[in-house]
Coordinates of C-alpha atoms in Angstrom, one line a residue:
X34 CA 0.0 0.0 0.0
X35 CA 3.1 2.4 0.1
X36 CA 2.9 4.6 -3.0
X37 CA 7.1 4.0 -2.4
X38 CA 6.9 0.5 -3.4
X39 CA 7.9 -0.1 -6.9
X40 CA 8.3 -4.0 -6.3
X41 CA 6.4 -6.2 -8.7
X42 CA 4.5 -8.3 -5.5
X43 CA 0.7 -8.5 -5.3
X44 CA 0.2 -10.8 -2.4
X45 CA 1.5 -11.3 1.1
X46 CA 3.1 -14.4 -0.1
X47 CA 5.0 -12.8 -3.0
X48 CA 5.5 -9.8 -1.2
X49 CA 7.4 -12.0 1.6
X50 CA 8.9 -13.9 -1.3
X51 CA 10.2 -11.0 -2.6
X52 CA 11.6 -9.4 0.4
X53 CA 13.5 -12.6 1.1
X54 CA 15.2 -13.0 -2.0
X55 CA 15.0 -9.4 -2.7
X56 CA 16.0 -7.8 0.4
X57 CA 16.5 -4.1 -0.9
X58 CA 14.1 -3.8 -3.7
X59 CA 12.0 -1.9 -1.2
X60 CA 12.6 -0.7 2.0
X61 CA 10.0 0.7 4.2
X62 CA 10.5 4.0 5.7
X63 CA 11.8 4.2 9.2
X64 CA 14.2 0.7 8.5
X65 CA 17.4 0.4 7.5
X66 CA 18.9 -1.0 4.5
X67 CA 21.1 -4.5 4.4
X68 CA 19.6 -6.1 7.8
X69 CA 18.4 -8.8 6.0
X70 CA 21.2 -11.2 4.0
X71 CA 21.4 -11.0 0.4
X72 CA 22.2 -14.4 0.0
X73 CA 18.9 -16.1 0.7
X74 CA 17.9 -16.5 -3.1
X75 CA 21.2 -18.8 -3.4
X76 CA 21.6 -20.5 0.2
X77 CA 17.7 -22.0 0.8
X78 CA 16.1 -24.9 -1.0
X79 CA 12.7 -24.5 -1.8
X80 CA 11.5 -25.9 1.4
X81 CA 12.9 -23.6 3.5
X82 CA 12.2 -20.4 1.4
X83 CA 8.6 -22.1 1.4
X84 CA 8.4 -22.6 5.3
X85 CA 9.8 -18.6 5.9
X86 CA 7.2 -17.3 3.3
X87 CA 4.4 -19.5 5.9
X88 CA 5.7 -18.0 8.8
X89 CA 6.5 -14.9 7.6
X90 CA 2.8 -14.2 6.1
X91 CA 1.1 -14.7 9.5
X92 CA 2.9 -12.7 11.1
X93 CA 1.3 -9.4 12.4
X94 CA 2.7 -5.7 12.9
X95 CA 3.1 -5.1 16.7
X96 CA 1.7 -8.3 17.7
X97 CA 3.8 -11.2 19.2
X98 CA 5.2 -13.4 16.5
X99 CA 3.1 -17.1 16.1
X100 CA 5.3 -19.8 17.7
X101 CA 7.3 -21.9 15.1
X102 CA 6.1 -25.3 14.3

């Protein structure tokens, strides 16, 4: 919903897809750059980047995060 986003995501999903593999295609105001590691997109499988997307979409701003499973 930020008119600063210029990624290409449409979901949650892709959005957290995105922001794994993509770290700095968009970074939201009041973050800094570089926190996350660049190197996802080349050091997950599939399964893992799958299981971070899972976890990742349910998580909500300010609430506590859900417990891992």
């Amino acid at each position: 919903k930020d008119k600063n986003y210029h990624g290409k995501a449409k979901t949650i999903h892709e959005y957290v897809t995105e922001s794994i593999l993509y770290p700095s295609i968009y970074v939201p105001t009041g973050t800094v750059d570089n926190t996350m590691p660049n190197v996802f997109g080349t050091n997950l499988s599939a399964l893992a980047l799958d299981k971070m997307e899972d976890y990742l979409a349910e998580v909500d701003e300010g609430k506590e995060p859900p417990p891992t499973k």
